PDB file of C-alpha atoms and ligand atoms in Angstrom:
ATOM      1  CA  MET A 538    -122.548 254.388 123.883  1.00 42.00           C
ATOM      2  CA  SER A 539    -119.203 253.525 125.404  1.00 47.00           C
ATOM      3  CA  LYS A 540    -118.917 251.237 128.424  1.00 51.00           C
ATOM      4  CA  ASN A 541    -117.742 254.176 130.457  1.00 48.00           C
ATOM      5  CA  ASN A 542    -120.920 256.148 129.870  1.00 52.00           C
ATOM      6  CA  ILE A 543    -122.917 253.204 131.138  1.00 56.00           C
ATOM      7  CA  LEU A 544    -120.900 253.423 134.392  1.00 68.00           C
ATOM      8  CA  CYS A 545    -121.682 257.153 134.646  1.00 73.00           C
ATOM      9  CA  GLU A 546    -125.391 256.492 134.449  1.00 68.00           C
ATOM     10  CA  VAL A 547    -125.688 253.730 137.049  1.00 59.00           C
ATOM     11  CA  ASN A 548    -127.513 255.210 140.010  1.00 65.00           C
ATOM     12  CA  SER A 549    -130.166 253.792 142.299  1.00 74.00           C
ATOM     13  CA  VAL A 550    -131.605 254.254 145.762  1.00 75.00           C
ATOM     14  CA  SER A 551    -128.948 251.974 147.202  1.00 89.00           C
ATOM     15  CA  THR A 552    -126.068 254.060 145.782  1.00 92.00           C
ATOM     16  CA  ILE A 553    -123.972 255.370 148.669  1.00 94.00           C
ATOM     17  CA  LEU A 554    -120.993 256.715 146.776  1.00 96.00           C
ATOM     18  CA  ARG A 555    -120.796 258.068 143.266  1.00 95.00           C
ATOM     19  CA  ALA A 556    -117.802 259.387 141.361  1.00 96.00           C
ATOM     20  CA  GLU A 557    -118.608 261.506 138.345  1.00 95.00           C
ATOM     21  CA  ASN A 558    -116.191 262.388 135.566  1.00 96.00           C
ATOM     22  CA  ILE A 559    -113.089 262.141 137.734  1.00 97.00           C
ATOM     23  CA  THR A 560    -110.011 263.592 136.084  1.00 96.00           C
ATOM     24  CA  LYS A 561    -106.626 263.677 137.813  1.00 96.00           C
ATOM     25  CA  LYS A 562    -103.293 265.224 137.033  1.00 94.00           C
ATOM     26  CA  TYR A 563    -100.800 265.602 139.891  1.00 92.00           C
ATOM     27  CA  ASN A 564     -99.184 268.637 138.303  1.00 85.00           C
ATOM     28  CA  TYR A 565     -99.614 270.681 135.180  1.00 80.00           C
ATOM     29  CA  GLU A 566     -96.337 269.496 133.670  1.00 80.00           C
ATOM     30  CA  MET A 567     -97.801 266.008 133.343  1.00 76.00           C
ATOM     31  CA  GLN A 568     -98.657 265.336 129.712  1.00 82.00           C
ATOM     32  CA  ASN A 569    -101.482 262.869 130.230  1.00 86.00           C
ATOM     33  CA  ASN A 570    -104.150 262.787 132.857  1.00 92.00           C
ATOM     34  CA  ILE A 571    -103.857 259.803 135.196  1.00 94.00           C
ATOM     35  CA  LEU A 572    -107.629 259.568 135.324  1.00 96.00           C
ATOM     36  CA  GLU A 573    -109.755 260.838 132.473  1.00 95.00           C
ATOM     37  CA  LYS A 574    -113.427 261.594 133.161  1.00 94.00           C
ATOM     38  CA  THR A 575    -114.046 258.276 134.797  1.00 94.00           C
ATOM     39  CA  CYS A 576    -117.185 257.276 136.688  1.00 94.00           C
ATOM     40  CA  PHE A 577    -117.998 254.767 139.373  1.00 94.00           C
ATOM     41  CA  THR A 578    -120.714 253.929 141.874  1.00 94.00           C
ATOM     42  CA  VAL A 579    -120.807 251.973 145.102  1.00 95.00           C
ATOM     43  CA  GLU A 580    -124.102 250.319 145.976  1.00 93.00           C
ATOM     44  CA  GLN A 581    -124.790 249.406 149.581  1.00 94.00           C
ATOM     45  CA  GLY A 582    -123.497 245.926 150.364  1.00 95.00           C
ATOM     46  CA  SER A 583    -121.745 245.443 147.017  1.00 95.00           C
ATOM     47  CA  ILE A 584    -118.262 244.186 146.217  1.00 95.00           C
ATOM     48  CA  GLN A 585    -116.340 246.112 143.561  1.00 95.00           C
ATOM     49  CA  VAL A 586    -112.972 244.832 142.450  1.00 95.00           C
ATOM     50  CA  ILE A 587    -110.594 247.012 140.430  1.00 96.00           C
ATOM     51  CA  LYS A 588    -107.635 245.623 138.534  1.00 95.00           C
ATOM     52  CA  GLY A 589    -105.092 247.336 136.355  1.00 94.00           C
ATOM     53  CA  LYS A 590    -101.389 247.459 135.556  1.00 94.00           C
ATOM     54  CA  SER A 591     -98.932 249.027 137.961  1.00 93.00           C
ATOM     55  CA  GLY A 592     -98.984 252.796 137.478  1.00 93.00           C
ATOM     56  CA  SER A 593    -102.438 252.792 135.871  1.00 94.00           C
ATOM     57  CA  GLY A 594    -103.844 255.006 138.641  1.00 96.00           C
ATOM     58  CA  LYS A 595    -105.600 252.510 140.924  1.00 96.00           C
ATOM     59  CA  SER A 596    -104.253 253.942 144.185  1.00 96.00           C
ATOM     60  CA  THR A 597    -104.918 257.469 142.954  1.00 97.00           C
ATOM     61  CA  PHE A 598    -108.503 256.560 142.132  1.00 97.00           C
ATOM     62  CA  LEU A 599    -109.067 254.850 145.488  1.00 97.00           C
ATOM     63  CA  SER A 600    -107.651 257.874 147.346  1.00 97.00           C
ATOM     64  CA  ILE A 601    -109.962 260.190 145.419  1.00 98.00           C
ATOM     65  CA  ILE A 602    -113.149 258.208 146.019  1.00 98.00           C
ATOM     66  CA  GLY A 603    -112.051 257.612 149.627  1.00 97.00           C
ATOM     67  CA  GLY A 604    -111.888 261.336 150.302  1.00 96.00           C
ATOM     68  CA  MET A 605    -108.105 261.530 150.686  1.00 95.00           C
ATOM     69  CA  GLU A 606    -107.023 263.226 147.443  1.00 96.00           C
ATOM     70  CA  PHE A 607    -108.710 266.020 145.499  1.00 95.00           C
ATOM     71  CA  PRO A 608    -109.592 265.245 141.904  1.00 97.00           C
ATOM     72  CA  THR A 609    -108.413 267.818 139.356  1.00 96.00           C
ATOM     73  CA  SER A 610    -112.005 267.911 138.132  1.00 96.00           C
ATOM     74  CA  GLY A 611    -115.148 265.878 138.663  1.00 97.00           C
ATOM     75  CA  LYS A 612    -117.191 265.195 141.775  1.00 96.00           C
ATOM     76  CA  VAL A 613    -117.407 262.483 144.398  1.00 97.00           C
ATOM     77  CA  TYR A 614    -120.818 262.240 146.015  1.00 96.00           C
ATOM     78  CA  TYR A 615    -121.326 260.535 149.340  1.00 96.00           C
ATOM     79  CA  LYS A 616    -125.092 260.104 149.747  1.00 93.00           C
ATOM     80  CA  ASN A 617    -125.710 262.982 147.340  1.00 87.00           C
ATOM     81  CA  GLU A 618    -123.384 265.413 149.098  1.00 95.00           C
ATOM     82  CA  SER A 619    -120.383 266.514 147.077  1.00 97.00           C
ATOM     83  CA  LEU A 620    -117.570 265.310 149.318  1.00 97.00           C
ATOM     84  CA  TYR A 621    -114.871 267.810 148.333  1.00 98.00           C
ATOM     85  CA  ASP A 622    -117.297 270.742 148.507  1.00 98.00           C
ATOM     86  CA  LEU A 623    -117.962 270.052 152.198  1.00 98.00           C
ATOM     87  CA  SER A 624    -116.002 271.749 154.989  1.00 97.00           C
ATOM     88  CA  ASP A 625    -112.751 270.035 156.037  1.00 96.00           C
ATOM     89  CA  GLU A 626    -114.421 269.093 159.283  1.00 94.00           C
ATOM     90  CA  LYS A 627    -117.347 267.365 157.557  1.00 96.00           C
ATOM     91  CA  GLN A 628    -115.027 265.612 155.106  1.00 96.00           C
ATOM     92  CA  SER A 629    -112.906 264.180 157.888  1.00 93.00           C
ATOM     93  CA  LYS A 630    -116.017 263.125 159.810  1.00 94.00           C
ATOM     94  CA  ILE A 631    -117.214 261.116 156.802  1.00 96.00           C
ATOM     95  CA  ARG A 632    -113.727 259.652 156.255  1.00 95.00           C
ATOM     96  CA  GLY A 633    -113.387 258.736 159.913  1.00 94.00           C
ATOM     97  CA  GLU A 634    -116.878 257.361 160.519  1.00 94.00           C
ATOM     98  CA  LYS A 635    -118.154 255.994 157.233  1.00 96.00           C
ATOM     99  CA  PHE A 636    -115.012 254.861 155.424  1.00 97.00           C
ATOM    100  CA  GLY A 637    -112.398 252.293 156.412  1.00 96.00           C
ATOM    101  CA  PHE A 638    -109.025 251.830 154.706  1.00 97.00           C
ATOM    102  CA  VAL A 639    -106.675 248.882 154.355  1.00 96.00           C
ATOM    103  CA  PHE A 640    -103.322 249.007 152.561  1.00 93.00           C
ATOM    104  CA  GLN A 641    -100.827 246.554 151.120  1.00 91.00           C
ATOM    105  CA  SER A 642     -98.196 247.457 153.700  1.00 91.00           C
ATOM    106  CA  PHE A 643    -100.651 247.154 156.643  1.00 93.00           C
ATOM    107  CA  GLN A 644     -99.466 250.529 158.065  1.00 95.00           C
ATOM    108  CA  LEU A 645     -99.703 249.469 161.679  1.00 97.00           C
ATOM    109  CA  ILE A 646     -97.936 251.504 164.341  1.00 97.00           C
ATOM    110  CA  PRO A 647     -95.003 249.341 165.530  1.00 97.00           C
ATOM    111  CA  GLU A 648     -94.717 250.951 168.982  1.00 97.00           C
ATOM    112  CA  LEU A 649     -98.328 250.158 169.860  1.00 98.00           C
ATOM    113  CA  THR A 650     -99.794 246.779 170.773  1.00 98.00           C
ATOM    114  CA  VAL A 651    -102.290 245.083 168.490  1.00 98.00           C
ATOM    115  CA  ARG A 652    -105.095 246.197 170.819  1.00 97.00           C
ATOM    116  CA  GLU A 653    -103.896 249.804 170.799  1.00 97.00           C
ATOM    117  CA  ASN A 654    -103.618 249.783 167.010  1.00 97.00           C
ATOM    118  CA  ILE A 655    -107.182 248.545 166.647  1.00 97.00           C
ATOM    119  CA  GLU A 656    -108.715 250.994 169.121  1.00 94.00           C
ATOM    120  CA  LEU A 657    -106.880 254.053 167.797  1.00 93.00           C
ATOM    121  CA  PRO A 658    -109.532 255.235 165.280  1.00 92.00           C
ATOM    122  CA  LEU A 659    -112.233 255.090 167.969  1.00 88.00           C
ATOM    123  CA  ILE A 660    -110.085 257.003 170.445  1.00 86.00           C
ATOM    124  CA  LEU A 661    -109.558 259.659 167.769  1.00 84.00           C
ATOM    125  CA  LEU A 662    -113.316 259.825 167.230  1.00 82.00           C
ATOM    126  CA  LYS A 663    -113.831 259.942 171.033  1.00 76.00           C
ATOM    127  CA  ARG A 664    -116.900 257.802 170.578  1.00 71.00           C
ATOM    128  CA  LYS A 665    -116.784 255.052 173.172  1.00 67.00           C
ATOM    129  CA  LYS A 666    -116.261 254.680 176.895  1.00 76.00           C
ATOM    130  CA  LYS A 667    -113.142 252.722 177.910  1.00 75.00           C
ATOM    131  CA  GLU A 668    -114.903 249.552 179.072  1.00 78.00           C
ATOM    132  CA  LYS A 669    -117.106 249.411 176.004  1.00 85.00           C
ATOM    133  CA  LEU A 670    -114.078 250.011 173.790  1.00 88.00           C
ATOM    134  CA  LYS A 671    -112.241 247.030 175.272  1.00 92.00           C
ATOM    135  CA  GLU A 672    -115.260 244.839 174.723  1.00 92.00           C
ATOM    136  CA  SER A 673    -115.649 245.925 171.069  1.00 92.00           C
ATOM    137  CA  VAL A 674    -111.961 245.238 170.345  1.00 95.00           C
ATOM    138  CA  ASN A 675    -112.163 241.802 172.007  1.00 96.00           C
ATOM    139  CA  GLU A 676    -115.225 240.879 169.996  1.00 94.00           C
ATOM    140  CA  LEU A 677    -113.898 242.065 166.650  1.00 94.00           C
ATOM    141  CA  ALA A 678    -110.429 240.546 167.165  1.00 95.00           C
ATOM    142  CA  LYS A 679    -112.006 237.211 168.035  1.00 94.00           C
ATOM    143  CA  GLU A 680    -114.185 237.335 164.942  1.00 91.00           C
ATOM    144  CA  LEU A 681    -111.108 238.036 162.804  1.00 93.00           C
ATOM    145  CA  GLY A 682    -109.055 235.247 164.375  1.00 93.00           C
ATOM    146  CA  ILE A 683    -106.519 237.453 166.189  1.00 95.00           C
ATOM    147  CA  GLY A 684    -108.097 237.430 169.647  1.00 96.00           C
ATOM    148  CA  TYR A 685    -105.058 235.800 171.245  1.00 96.00           C
ATOM    149  CA  GLN A 686    -102.602 238.339 169.800  1.00 97.00           C
ATOM    150  CA  LEU A 687    -103.976 241.531 171.319  1.00 98.00           C
ATOM    151  CA  ASP A 688    -101.149 242.238 173.756  1.00 98.00           C
ATOM    152  CA  LYS A 689     -98.320 241.705 171.272  1.00 98.00           C
ATOM    153  CA  ARG A 690     -96.666 244.245 169.042  1.00 98.00           C
ATOM    154  CA  PRO A 691     -97.459 243.885 165.318  1.00 97.00           C
ATOM    155  CA  SER A 692     -93.932 242.758 164.357  1.00 97.00           C
ATOM    156  CA  PHE A 693     -94.441 239.508 166.280  1.00 97.00           C
ATOM    157  CA  LEU A 694     -97.348 238.557 164.021  1.00 97.00           C
ATOM    158  CA  SER A 695     -97.298 236.917 160.587  1.00 95.00           C
ATOM    159  CA  GLY A 696     -98.159 238.996 157.499  1.00 95.00           C
ATOM    160  CA  GLY A 697    -101.656 237.543 157.325  1.00 94.00           C
ATOM    161  CA  GLU A 698    -102.262 238.289 161.004  1.00 96.00           C
ATOM    162  CA  GLN A 699    -100.965 241.844 160.586  1.00 96.00           C
ATOM    163  CA  GLN A 700    -103.404 242.379 157.739  1.00 94.00           C
ATOM    164  CA  ARG A 701    -106.222 241.052 159.964  1.00 95.00           C
ATOM    165  CA  VAL A 702    -105.196 243.645 162.557  1.00 96.00           C
ATOM    166  CA  ALA A 703    -105.323 246.350 159.873  1.00 96.00           C
ATOM    167  CA  ILE A 704    -108.770 245.111 158.834  1.00 96.00           C
ATOM    168  CA  ALA A 705    -109.915 245.155 162.475  1.00 96.00           C
ATOM    169  CA  ARG A 706    -108.615 248.717 162.824  1.00 96.00           C
ATOM    170  CA  ALA A 707    -110.572 249.694 159.712  1.00 95.00           C
ATOM    171  CA  LEU A 708    -113.757 248.030 160.989  1.00 95.00           C
ATOM    172  CA  ILE A 709    -113.757 249.187 164.608  1.00 95.00           C
ATOM    173  CA  THR A 710    -115.625 252.368 163.620  1.00 93.00           C
ATOM    174  CA  GLU A 711    -118.267 250.248 161.809  1.00 93.00           C
ATOM    175  CA  PRO A 712    -117.780 251.934 158.424  1.00 96.00           C
ATOM    176  CA  GLU A 713    -120.167 251.607 155.504  1.00 96.00           C
ATOM    177  CA  ILE A 714    -117.448 251.205 152.898  1.00 98.00           C
ATOM    178  CA  LEU A 715    -114.108 249.458 153.209  1.00 98.00           C
ATOM    179  CA  PHE A 716    -111.489 250.578 150.682  1.00 98.00           C
ATOM    180  CA  ALA A 717    -108.607 248.141 150.299  1.00 97.00           C
ATOM    181  CA  ASP A 718    -105.544 248.928 148.183  1.00 96.00           C
ATOM    182  CA  GLU A 719    -103.880 245.629 147.206  1.00 94.00           C
ATOM    183  CA  PRO A 720    -104.589 244.159 150.651  1.00 94.00           C
ATOM    184  CA  THR A 721    -103.021 240.827 149.715  1.00 93.00           C
ATOM    185  CA  GLY A 722    -100.043 242.241 147.804  1.00 91.00           C
ATOM    186  CA  ASN A 723     -97.560 241.224 150.496  1.00 89.00           C
ATOM    187  CA  LEU A 724     -99.084 237.837 151.300  1.00 89.00           C
ATOM    188  CA  ASP A 725     -98.572 234.303 150.040  1.00 91.00           C
ATOM    189  CA  GLN A 726    -101.260 232.436 148.110  1.00 91.00           C
ATOM    190  CA  THR A 727    -102.815 230.605 151.082  1.00 91.00           C
ATOM    191  CA  THR A 728    -102.936 233.732 153.261  1.00 90.00           C
ATOM    192  CA  THR A 729    -104.311 235.705 150.320  1.00 92.00           C
ATOM    193  CA  LYS A 730    -107.190 233.241 150.034  1.00 91.00           C
ATOM    194  CA  SER A 731    -107.991 233.500 153.730  1.00 90.00           C
ATOM    195  CA  ILE A 732    -107.981 237.331 153.645  1.00 91.00           C
ATOM    196  CA  ILE A 733    -110.238 237.380 150.567  1.00 93.00           C
ATOM    197  CA  SER A 734    -112.663 234.957 152.219  1.00 91.00           C
ATOM    198  CA  LEU A 735    -112.597 237.064 155.396  1.00 91.00           C
ATOM    199  CA  LEU A 736    -113.468 240.184 153.366  1.00 93.00           C
ATOM    200  CA  THR A 737    -116.307 238.434 151.551  1.00 93.00           C
ATOM    201  CA  LYS A 738    -117.651 237.081 154.850  1.00 93.00           C
ATOM    202  CA  LEU A 739    -117.660 240.617 156.293  1.00 93.00           C
ATOM    203  CA  ASN A 740    -119.523 241.778 153.198  1.00 95.00           C
ATOM    204  CA  LYS A 741    -122.146 239.089 153.688  1.00 94.00           C
ATOM    205  CA  ASP A 742    -122.515 239.281 157.477  1.00 93.00           C
ATOM    206  CA  LYS A 743    -122.333 243.051 157.937  1.00 92.00           C
ATOM    207  CA  ASN A 744    -123.584 244.215 154.532  1.00 93.00           C
ATOM    208  CA  LEU A 745    -120.250 246.035 154.296  1.00 96.00           C
ATOM    209  CA  SER A 746    -119.537 247.566 150.879  1.00 97.00           C
ATOM    210  CA  LEU A 747    -116.087 246.693 149.580  1.00 97.00           C
ATOM    211  CA  VAL A 748    -113.951 248.515 147.027  1.00 97.00           C
ATOM    212  CA  ILE A 749    -110.846 246.458 146.473  1.00 96.00           C
ATOM    213  CA  VAL A 750    -107.838 247.000 144.234  1.00 95.00           C
ATOM    214  CA  THR A 751    -106.199 243.647 143.678  1.00 90.00           C
ATOM    215  CA  HIS A 752    -104.091 241.582 141.332  1.00 82.00           C
ATOM    216  CA  GLU A 753    -106.099 238.527 142.358  1.00 83.00           C
ATOM    217  CA  PRO A 754    -109.604 239.219 141.003  1.00 80.00           C
ATOM    218  CA  ASN A 755    -110.123 235.518 140.302  1.00 85.00           C
ATOM    219  CA  LEU A 756    -110.194 234.652 143.994  1.00 84.00           C
ATOM    220  CA  PHE A 757    -113.651 236.106 144.574  1.00 87.00           C
ATOM    221  CA  GLN A 758    -116.365 233.490 144.724  1.00 85.00           C
ATOM    222  CA  THR A 759    -119.107 235.851 145.874  1.00 85.00           C
ATOM    223  CA  PRO A 760    -120.958 237.940 143.257  1.00 82.00           C
ATOM    224  CA  HIS A 761    -119.091 241.155 142.590  1.00 89.00           C
ATOM    225  CA  TYR A 762    -118.371 243.755 139.952  1.00 91.00           C
ATOM    226  CA  LEU A 763    -115.001 243.682 138.252  1.00 94.00           C
ATOM    227  CA  TYR A 764    -113.450 246.745 136.628  1.00 95.00           C
ATOM    228  CA  SER A 765    -110.305 247.299 134.672  1.00 95.00           C
ATOM    229  CA  LEU A 766    -108.512 250.641 134.865  1.00 96.00           C
ATOM    230  CA  LYS A 767    -106.880 251.427 131.560  1.00 94.00           C
ATOM    231  CA  ASN A 768    -105.873 254.727 129.937  1.00 93.00           C
ATOM    232  CA  GLY A 769    -107.430 256.660 132.806  1.00 94.00           C
ATOM    233  CA  LYS A 770    -110.836 255.019 132.555  1.00 93.00           C
ATOM    234  CA  LEU A 771    -112.647 252.249 134.377  1.00 94.00           C
ATOM    235  CA  GLU A 772    -114.395 249.642 132.304  1.00 92.00           C
ATOM    236  CA  ARG A 773    -116.744 247.087 133.733  1.00 90.00           C
ATOM    237  CA  MET A 774    -115.767 243.538 132.801  1.00 89.00           C
ATOM    238  CA  ASN A 775    -118.165 240.684 132.227  1.00 80.00           C
ATOM    239  CA  LEU A 776    -118.186 238.076 134.949  1.00 77.00           C
ATOM    240  CA  ASN A 777    -119.632 234.640 135.241  1.00 62.00           C
ATOM    241  CA  VAL A 778    -119.734 234.452 139.028  1.00 56.00           C
TER     242      VAL A 778
HETATM  243  N1  ADP B2205     -98.346 262.075 144.785  1.00 55.01           N
HETATM  244  C1  ADP B2205     -98.012 261.926 143.499  1.00 55.01           C
HETATM  245  N2  ADP B2205     -97.394 262.915 142.821  1.00 55.01           N
HETATM  246  C2  ADP B2205     -97.081 262.801 141.518  1.00 55.01           C
HETATM  247  N3  ADP B2205     -97.336 261.700 140.774  1.00 55.01           N
HETATM  248  C3  ADP B2205     -97.948 260.668 141.385  1.00 55.01           C
HETATM  249  C4  ADP B2205     -98.322 260.719 142.782  1.00 55.01           C
HETATM  250  N4  ADP B2205     -98.918 259.546 143.101  1.00 55.01           N
HETATM  251  C5  ADP B2205     -98.917 258.796 141.976  1.00 55.01           C
HETATM  252  N5  ADP B2205     -98.342 259.458 140.962  1.00 55.01           N
HETATM  253  C6  ADP B2205     -98.200 258.956 139.578  1.00 55.01           C
HETATM  254  O1  ADP B2205     -99.495 258.647 139.097  1.00 55.01           O
HETATM  255  C7  ADP B2205     -99.492 257.458 138.317  1.00 55.01           C
HETATM  256  C8  ADP B2205    -100.482 256.458 138.898  1.00 55.01           C
HETATM  257  O2  ADP B2205    -100.006 256.035 140.156  1.00 55.01           O
HETATM  258  P1  ADP B2205    -100.840 255.083 141.136  1.00 55.01           P
HETATM  259  O3  ADP B2205    -102.179 255.678 141.342  1.00 55.01           O
HETATM  260  O4  ADP B2205    -100.016 254.842 142.326  1.00 55.01           O
HETATM  261  O5  ADP B2205    -100.980 253.751 140.239  1.00 55.01           O
HETATM  262  P2  ADP B2205    -101.227 252.230 140.671  1.00 55.01           P
HETATM  263  O6  ADP B2205    -101.786 252.220 142.044  1.00 55.01           O
HETATM  264  O7  ADP B2205    -102.186 251.697 139.636  1.00 55.01           O
HETATM  265  O8  ADP B2205     -99.919 251.536 140.575  1.00 55.01           O
HETATM  266  C9  ADP B2205     -98.045 256.966 138.304  1.00 55.01           C
HETATM  267  O9  ADP B2205     -97.454 257.414 137.127  1.00 55.01           O
HETATM  268  C10 ADP B2205     -97.436 257.646 139.511  1.00 55.01           C
HETATM  269  O10 ADP B2205     -96.074 257.857 139.333  1.00 55.01           O
HETATM  270 MG1   MG B2206    -101.113 251.306 143.784  1.00 55.01          MG
END
């Protein structure tokens, strides 16, 4: 049995997300599939780290399991519902309420203050009253070490602080899974370490599931699964953490 088949079979009561035989080709002129019948599961409260060369399909894979990009074939199940077979409305509800996303380039809105950036997803979900919203942002920003930056615009913050703002924005909806695509790619070594320890603390304190694409897999001290994406397939690596 190949390693990949083992990944396809992993499934337990704590599985919240499952990708089955994901194949991806952006257009039919492409000779090779970017992803080739690959499988993956996310268990509640787990940390999954994916590494792979540039162009190996990591961002594509993360977008597919995060509900942002259709696979060419294969299924993504969120709690046993086939994500891409749901109505657009249900898909965006799951994306907005259950998933959080963080990117290498932070993707903050420069015209908005830090506070406005963080509260945006909740305003879009229309879930909280104004007073309560302010309180939640204050609390989360304080926890993430950016409490004193709330009234500034993102460009006045350091790279590490901007990424903390992006993480706060992803967490304000209290998602179950945080997807992070090279979240430390633009940061120096010291800041990278502090962001990785912040993510692992959030995993521990909030039982937040993490799926992280990173070039720095060695920085994780907490138990986690490590995968390598190669030739369109994910392989689980052995770890001694
Ligand atoms: N929207 C797109 N349209 C066409 N090709 C794409 C698109 N996005 C990515 N690709 C191609 O898919 C391959 C994998 O890209 P990507 O998932 O970004 O890899 P990674 O994140 O590992 O660097 C690359 O060859 C890239 O050029
Ligand atoms: Mg990428």
